[in-house]
N, CA, C and O of each residue as an XYZ file, in Angstrom:
508
protein
N       0.814     -1.197      0.000
C       0.000      0.000      0.000
C       0.861      1.267      0.000
O       0.464      2.281     -0.574
N       2.040      1.218      0.640
C       2.895      2.405      0.675
C       3.372      2.782     -0.727
O       3.588      3.961     -1.004
N       3.539      1.801     -1.612
C       3.945      2.109     -2.971
C       2.854      2.890     -3.706
O       3.155      3.725     -4.559
N       1.584      2.618     -3.375
C       0.478      3.324     -4.003
C       0.461      4.794     -3.557
O       0.238      5.693     -4.368
N       0.697      5.023     -2.271
C       0.755      6.394     -1.759
C       1.924      7.137     -2.397
O       1.790      8.303     -2.770
N       3.070      6.469     -2.524
C       4.235      7.080     -3.168
C       3.938      7.389     -4.637
O       4.345      8.433     -5.148
N       3.237      6.491     -5.308
C       2.862      6.703     -6.704
C       1.928      7.906     -6.840
O       2.102      8.729     -7.739
N       0.942      8.008     -5.954
C       0.010      9.134     -5.986
C       0.721     10.450     -5.665
O       0.449     11.475     -6.290
N       1.621     10.417     -4.699
C       2.394     11.621     -4.367
C       3.252     12.040     -5.552
O       3.356     13.228     -5.854
N       3.862     11.082     -6.219
C       4.671     11.389     -7.403
C       3.832     11.953     -8.532
O       4.266     12.868     -9.231
N       2.636     11.416     -8.718
C       1.747     11.928     -9.769
C       1.300     13.355     -9.461
O       1.314     14.216    -10.340
N       0.906     13.604     -8.219
C       0.452     14.948     -7.832
C       1.581     15.964     -7.953
O       1.378     17.070     -8.452
N       2.760     15.588     -7.501
C       3.889     16.518     -7.586
C       4.324     16.712     -9.034
O       4.821     17.779     -9.395
N       4.141     15.701     -9.856
C       4.454     15.829    -11.278
C       3.553     16.843    -11.961
O       4.017     17.652    -12.764
N       2.262     16.799    -11.643
C       1.325     17.765    -12.222
C       1.702     19.178    -11.786
O       1.769     20.089    -12.611
N       1.945     19.359    -10.496
C       2.316     20.689    -10.010
C       3.638     21.158    -10.599
O       3.790     22.337    -10.919
N       4.589     20.253    -10.745
C       5.872     20.616    -11.340
C       5.697     21.039    -12.794
O       6.340     21.987    -13.246
N       4.834     20.347    -13.524
C       4.584     20.700    -14.922
C       3.962     22.083    -15.031
O       4.225     22.812    -15.987
N       3.139     22.444    -14.057
C       2.559     23.785    -14.030
C       3.592     24.822    -13.621
O       3.391     26.017    -13.834
N       4.699     24.372    -13.034
C       5.736     25.287    -12.582
C       5.390     25.978    -11.280
O       5.858     27.086    -11.018
N       4.567     25.328    -10.453
C       4.106     25.991     -9.226
C       4.514     25.276     -7.951
O       3.860     25.453     -6.923
N       5.541     24.500     -7.979
C       6.069     23.997     -6.722
C       5.693     22.587     -6.325
O       5.328     22.339     -5.176
N       5.777     21.677     -7.248
C       5.541     20.276     -6.896
C       6.517     19.785     -5.856
O       6.208     18.876     -5.084
N       7.696     20.381     -5.830
C       8.705     19.989     -4.850
C       8.274     20.264     -3.425
O       8.642     19.520     -2.515
N       7.504     21.314     -3.215
C       7.012     21.601     -1.860
C       6.081     20.490     -1.390
O       6.158     20.054     -0.241
N       5.208     20.038     -2.273
C       4.326     18.930     -1.921
C       5.122     17.647     -1.716
O       4.813     16.858     -0.823
N       6.135     17.439     -2.532
C       6.982     16.259     -2.380
C       7.687     16.281     -1.031
O       7.776     15.249     -0.365
N       8.193     17.448     -0.616
C       8.843     17.554      0.697
C       7.868     17.223      1.825
O       8.228     16.540      2.784
N       6.650     17.703      1.710
C       5.638     17.403      2.734
C       5.374     15.911      2.790
O       5.340     15.325      3.872
N       5.186     15.293      1.635
C       4.959     13.846      1.593
C       6.141     13.091      2.211
O       5.955     12.219      3.060
N       7.348     13.432      1.779
C       8.518     12.693      2.241
C       8.735     12.821      3.747
O       9.082     11.844      4.411
N       8.531     14.024      4.288
C       8.792     14.226      5.715
C       7.624     13.799      6.592
O       7.833     13.175      7.633
N       6.398     14.124      6.190
C       5.238     13.859      7.045
C       4.697     12.444      6.902
O       4.257     11.850      7.886
N       4.723     11.903      5.704
C       4.124     10.587      5.490
C       5.141      9.461      5.337
O       4.935      8.360      5.846
N       6.227      9.736      4.642
C       7.217      8.681      4.400
C       8.246      8.586      5.517
O       9.019      7.629      5.562
N       8.267      9.571      6.425
C       9.173      9.511      7.566
C      10.632      9.750      7.237
O      11.515      9.286      7.957
N      10.893     10.462      6.167
C      12.265     10.747      5.756
C      12.693     12.068      6.399
O      11.885     12.987      6.528
N      13.942     12.160      6.796
C      14.422     13.383      7.435
C      14.365     14.551      6.463
O      14.384     14.363      5.246
N      14.294     15.752      7.011
C      14.208     16.959      6.188
C      15.399     17.082      5.249
O      15.228     17.421      4.078
N      16.597     16.811      5.743
C      17.786     16.917      4.898
C      17.751     15.907      3.747
O      18.077     16.247      2.610
N      17.355     14.669      4.045
C      17.262     13.658      2.992
C      16.175     14.023      1.987
O      16.354     13.859      0.781
N      15.044     14.520      2.493
C      13.942     14.898      1.614
C      14.361     16.014      0.659
O      13.966     16.019     -0.508
N      15.153     16.948      1.150
C      15.632     18.026      0.291
C      16.506     17.475     -0.831
O      16.392     17.910     -1.977
N      17.369     16.529     -0.510
C      18.208     15.922     -1.548
C      17.385     15.164     -2.576
O      17.635     15.264     -3.777
N      16.399     14.402     -2.102
C      15.518     13.668     -3.017
C      14.758     14.657     -3.902
O      14.619     14.444     -5.107
N      14.272     15.735     -3.294
C      13.523     16.742     -4.038
C      14.373     17.359     -5.145
O      13.886     17.581     -6.253
N      15.635     17.635     -4.851
C      16.515     18.201     -5.867
C      16.717     17.237     -7.028
O      16.713     17.647     -8.189
N      16.892     15.967     -6.719
C      17.061     14.972     -7.775
C      15.767     14.787     -8.567
O      15.799     14.628     -9.787
N      14.637     14.807     -7.873
C      13.321     14.678     -8.516
C      13.080     15.821     -9.498
O      12.524     15.623    -10.578
N      13.510     17.022     -9.102
C      13.228     18.215     -9.889
C      13.867     18.166    -11.275
O      13.275     18.652    -12.239
N      15.052     17.594    -11.393
C      15.757     17.606    -12.680
C      14.969     16.934    -13.804
O      14.724     17.580    -14.824
N      14.562     15.674    -13.669
C      13.791     15.076    -14.769
C      12.387     15.675    -14.907
O      11.852     15.736    -16.014
N      11.783     16.120    -13.791
C      10.453     16.733    -13.880
C      10.530     18.025    -14.692
O       9.682     18.273    -15.549
N      11.536     18.838    -14.424
C      11.705     20.085    -15.175
C      12.029     19.793    -16.637
O      11.513     20.456    -17.537
N      12.875     18.810    -16.868
C      13.243     18.463    -18.250
C      12.027     17.984    -19.038
O      11.929     18.239    -20.238
N      11.108     17.297    -18.380
C       9.914     16.814    -19.067
C       8.927     17.943    -19.363
O       8.266     17.917    -20.401
N       8.814     18.928    -18.478
C       7.838     20.007    -18.640
C       8.359     21.166    -19.494
O       7.571     21.870    -20.127
N       9.654     21.364    -19.516
C      10.235     22.525    -20.193
C       9.909     22.611    -21.685
O       9.602     23.707    -22.155
N       9.957     21.530    -22.451
C       9.643     21.659    -23.884
C       8.239     22.216    -24.153
O       8.060     22.989    -25.095
N       7.255     21.842    -23.355
C       5.899     22.360    -23.562
C       5.838     23.855    -23.273
O       5.174     24.600    -23.993
N       6.522     24.292    -22.233
C       6.544     25.717    -21.918
C       7.274     26.501    -23.020
O       6.871     27.609    -23.373
N       8.339     25.918    -23.552
C       9.075     26.567    -24.643
C       8.203     26.647    -25.895
O       8.132     27.693    -26.539
N       7.548     25.553    -26.234
C       6.685     25.497    -27.422
C       5.567     26.537    -27.347
O       5.180     27.106    -28.368
N       5.053     26.785    -26.152
C       3.958     27.737    -25.982
C       4.450     29.169    -25.759
O       3.651     30.055    -25.457
N       5.749     29.401    -25.905
C       6.302     30.743    -25.799
C       6.260     31.315    -24.391
O       6.143     32.528    -24.213
N       6.354     30.454    -23.400
C       6.228     30.893    -22.017
C       7.566     31.161    -21.326
O       7.614     31.349    -20.111
N       8.638     31.178    -22.095
C       9.953     31.429    -21.512
C      10.387     32.853    -21.864
O      10.606     33.167    -23.034
N      10.508     33.692    -20.870
C      10.944     35.083    -21.052
C      12.457     35.078    -21.199
O      13.185     35.030    -20.207
N      12.919     35.128    -22.421
C      14.334     34.918    -22.718
C      15.264     35.929    -22.046
O      16.363     35.552    -21.639
N      14.872     37.183    -21.916
C      15.769     38.163    -21.305
C      15.863     37.995    -19.787
O      16.747     38.574    -19.155
N      14.972     37.219    -19.207
C      14.973     36.989    -17.766
C      15.659     35.682    -17.391
O      16.109     35.518    -16.257
N      15.738     34.760    -18.328
C      16.212     33.410    -18.031
C      17.644     33.383    -17.492
O      17.886     32.822    -16.424
N      18.582     33.973    -18.203
C      19.990     33.893    -17.797
C      20.248     34.528    -16.437
O      20.882     33.895    -15.594
N      19.779     35.763    -16.184
C      20.002     36.316    -14.837
C      19.341     35.481    -13.735
O      19.907     35.319    -12.654
N      18.156     34.958    -14.007
C      17.473     34.147    -13.002
C      18.235     32.852    -12.732
O      18.377     32.438    -11.581
N      18.721     32.220    -13.788
C      19.490     30.980    -13.624
C      20.773     31.240    -12.845
O      21.107     30.496    -11.923
N      21.485     32.290    -13.214
C      22.737     32.597    -12.517
C      22.491     32.897    -11.037
O      23.203     32.384    -10.174
N      21.500     33.716    -10.748
C      21.173     34.027     -9.349
C      20.719     32.775     -8.616
O      21.080     32.565     -7.459
N      19.932     31.947     -9.283
C      19.460     30.705     -8.666
C      20.586     29.730     -8.363
O      20.582     29.078     -7.319
N      21.546     29.629     -9.270
C      22.685     28.737     -9.037
C      23.489     29.163     -7.811
O      23.824     28.344     -6.956
N      23.788     30.443     -7.744
C      24.595     30.942     -6.632
C      23.849     30.800     -5.308
O      24.392     30.272     -4.337
N      22.609     31.271     -5.274
C      21.875     31.246     -4.005
C      21.490     29.836     -3.585
O      21.447     29.548     -2.389
N      21.211     28.954     -4.529
C      20.882     27.578     -4.134
C      22.103     26.863     -3.573
O      21.980     26.079     -2.632
N      23.272     27.121     -4.133
C      24.492     26.513     -3.582
C      24.757     27.027     -2.170
O      25.079     26.249     -1.272
N      24.621     28.335     -1.976
C      24.825     28.907     -0.642
C      23.777     28.412      0.361
O      24.103     28.075      1.499
N      22.531     28.376     -0.072
C      21.460     27.922      0.823
C      21.592     26.441      1.157
O      21.298     26.039      2.283
N      22.026     25.621      0.205
C      22.233     24.196      0.481
C      23.350     24.019      1.501
O      23.230     23.218      2.428
N      24.428     24.763      1.329
C      25.530     24.704      2.286
C      25.052     25.151      3.663
O      25.364     24.506      4.664
N      24.301     26.243      3.724
C      23.789     26.765      4.989
C      22.802     25.804      5.646
O      22.878     25.569      6.852
N      21.879     25.250      4.866
C      20.844     24.384      5.442
C      21.409     23.080      5.982
O      20.860     22.512      6.926
N      22.495     22.602      5.395
C      23.104     21.376      5.911
C      23.683     21.560      7.300
O      23.864     20.587      8.034
N      23.975     22.796      7.666
C      24.484     23.080      9.002
C      23.397     23.342     10.029
O      23.677     23.436     11.224
N      22.153     23.460      9.566
C      21.051     23.731     10.485
C      20.514     22.451     11.114
O      20.546     21.381     10.506
N      20.029     22.578     12.318
C      19.342     21.479     12.979
C      18.071     21.149     12.192
O      17.391     22.051     11.702
N      17.755     19.869     12.073
C      16.585     19.448     11.305
C      15.305     20.065     11.837
O      14.432     20.430     11.049
N      15.168     20.193     13.148
C      13.970     20.787     13.726
C      13.782     22.230     13.294
O      12.669     22.644     12.970
N      14.856     22.992     13.288
C      14.786     24.386     12.844
C      14.450     24.448     11.363
O      13.645     25.277     10.938
N      15.058     23.582     10.587
C      14.813     23.546      9.153
C      13.342     23.240      8.861
O      12.734     23.862      7.991
N      12.780     22.281      9.590
C      11.361     21.934      9.404
C      10.466     23.106      9.769
O       9.481     23.369      9.079
N      10.792     23.808     10.837
C       9.983     24.959     11.251
C      10.073     26.080     10.214
O       9.062     26.705      9.894
N      11.260     26.337      9.692
C      11.411     27.354      8.656
C      10.613     26.990      7.407
O       9.971     27.849      6.803
N      10.656     25.729      7.027
C       9.896     25.274      5.865
C       8.401     25.411      6.134
O       7.650     25.829      5.251
N       7.963     25.066      7.335
C       6.558     25.213      7.701
C       6.109     26.666      7.662
O       5.015     26.964      7.182
N       6.939     27.568      8.161
C       6.609     28.997      8.107
C       6.527     29.489      6.668
O       5.660     30.294      6.327
N       7.427     29.006      5.837
C       7.403     29.362      4.421
C       6.092     28.910      3.782
O       5.448     29.679      3.069
N       5.700     27.671      4.037
C       4.449     27.158      3.477
C       3.246     27.934      3.999
O       2.318     28.224      3.244
N       3.256     28.267      5.274
C       2.173     29.044      5.860
C       2.078     30.415      5.191
O       0.988     30.855      4.825
N       3.203     31.081      5.033
C       3.227     32.380      4.375
C       2.662     32.288      2.956
O       1.793     33.073      2.576
N       3.157     31.332      2.181
C       2.702     31.181      0.796
C       1.214     30.853      0.760
O       0.475     31.407     -0.054
N       0.771     29.957      1.637
C      -0.645     29.595      1.673
C      -1.535     30.780      2.003
O      -2.556     30.987      1.347
N      -1.166     31.558      3.008
C      -1.954     32.732      3.384
C      -1.938     33.788      2.284
O      -2.952     34.428      2.005
N      -0.782     33.959      1.671
C      -0.685     34.932      0.582
C      -1.591     34.534     -0.581
O      -2.293     35.377     -1.140
N      -1.578     33.277     -0.937
C      -2.431     32.807     -2.032
C      -3.913     32.877     -1.665
O      -4.756     33.163     -2.515
N      -4.216     32.618     -0.422
C      -5.603     32.629      0.035
C      -6.193     34.034      0.014
O      -7.358     34.209     -0.343
N      -5.407     35.033      0.391
C      -5.924     36.387      0.526
C      -5.471     37.352     -0.568
O      -5.853     38.522     -0.546
N      -4.675     36.894     -1.512
C      -4.160     37.745     -2.586
C      -5.264     37.998     -3.616
O      -5.943     37.070     -4.056
N      -5.427     39.247     -3.986
C      -6.388     39.593     -5.025
C      -5.667     39.625     -6.355
O      -4.621     40.259     -6.493
N      -6.233     38.939     -7.331
C      -5.652     38.901     -8.667
C      -6.033     40.180     -9.398
O      -7.218     40.445     -9.600
N      -5.052     40.971     -9.795
C      -5.308     42.254    -10.446
C      -6.000     42.087    -11.793
O      -6.723     42.986    -12.223
N      -5.798     40.968    -12.462
C      -6.431     40.742    -13.756
C      -7.927     40.476    -13.615
O      -8.682     40.711    -14.558
N      -8.365     39.994    -12.464
C      -9.771     39.680    -12.265
C     -10.575     40.878    -11.772
O     -11.805     40.850    -11.800
N      -9.894     41.929    -11.321
C     -10.600     43.124    -10.867
C     -11.215     43.822    -12.078
O     -10.592     43.908    -13.136
N     -12.425     44.312    -11.918
C     -13.091     44.975    -13.022
C     -12.454     46.350    -13.274
O     -12.190     47.093    -12.329
N     -12.207     46.687    -14.550
C     -11.542     47.944    -14.865
C     -12.467     49.168    -14.774
O     -11.982     50.299    -14.777
N     -13.759     48.966    -14.695
C     -14.713     50.078    -14.688
C     -14.780     50.777    -13.348
O     -14.074     50.406    -12.410
N     -15.653     51.820    -13.253
C     -15.801     52.553    -11.995
C     -16.372     51.673    -10.893
O     -17.138     50.744    -11.150
N     -15.986     51.982     -9.669
C     -16.408     51.164     -8.535
C     -17.528     51.808     -7.806
O     -18.017     51.261     -6.817
């Protein structure tokens, strides 16, 4: 039965990853809360998971013209540097602190999404 839960978690995170909206966050939750894997191990698994998931989704985003070419290189360079620094830093943190920081991050994102007003959905006419 655990293989079925892992399969469903992989499918759900795959869909979210294809949308580009953070399937890795759901994967981390599954790995730490349900699979009983430590936060540090889950982060490593998530990084490895992300590579083929991104490679599978990227061609569709490219085909649909969804890649802002002038933003890609600076974003990649900044992401490479900061992810290396953050990985080095997080490996030195206690797992409990790391889990709490991740939980606060998820709470912030969840609340922001819950209460954020989409500017495109607001009516342009007089109020």
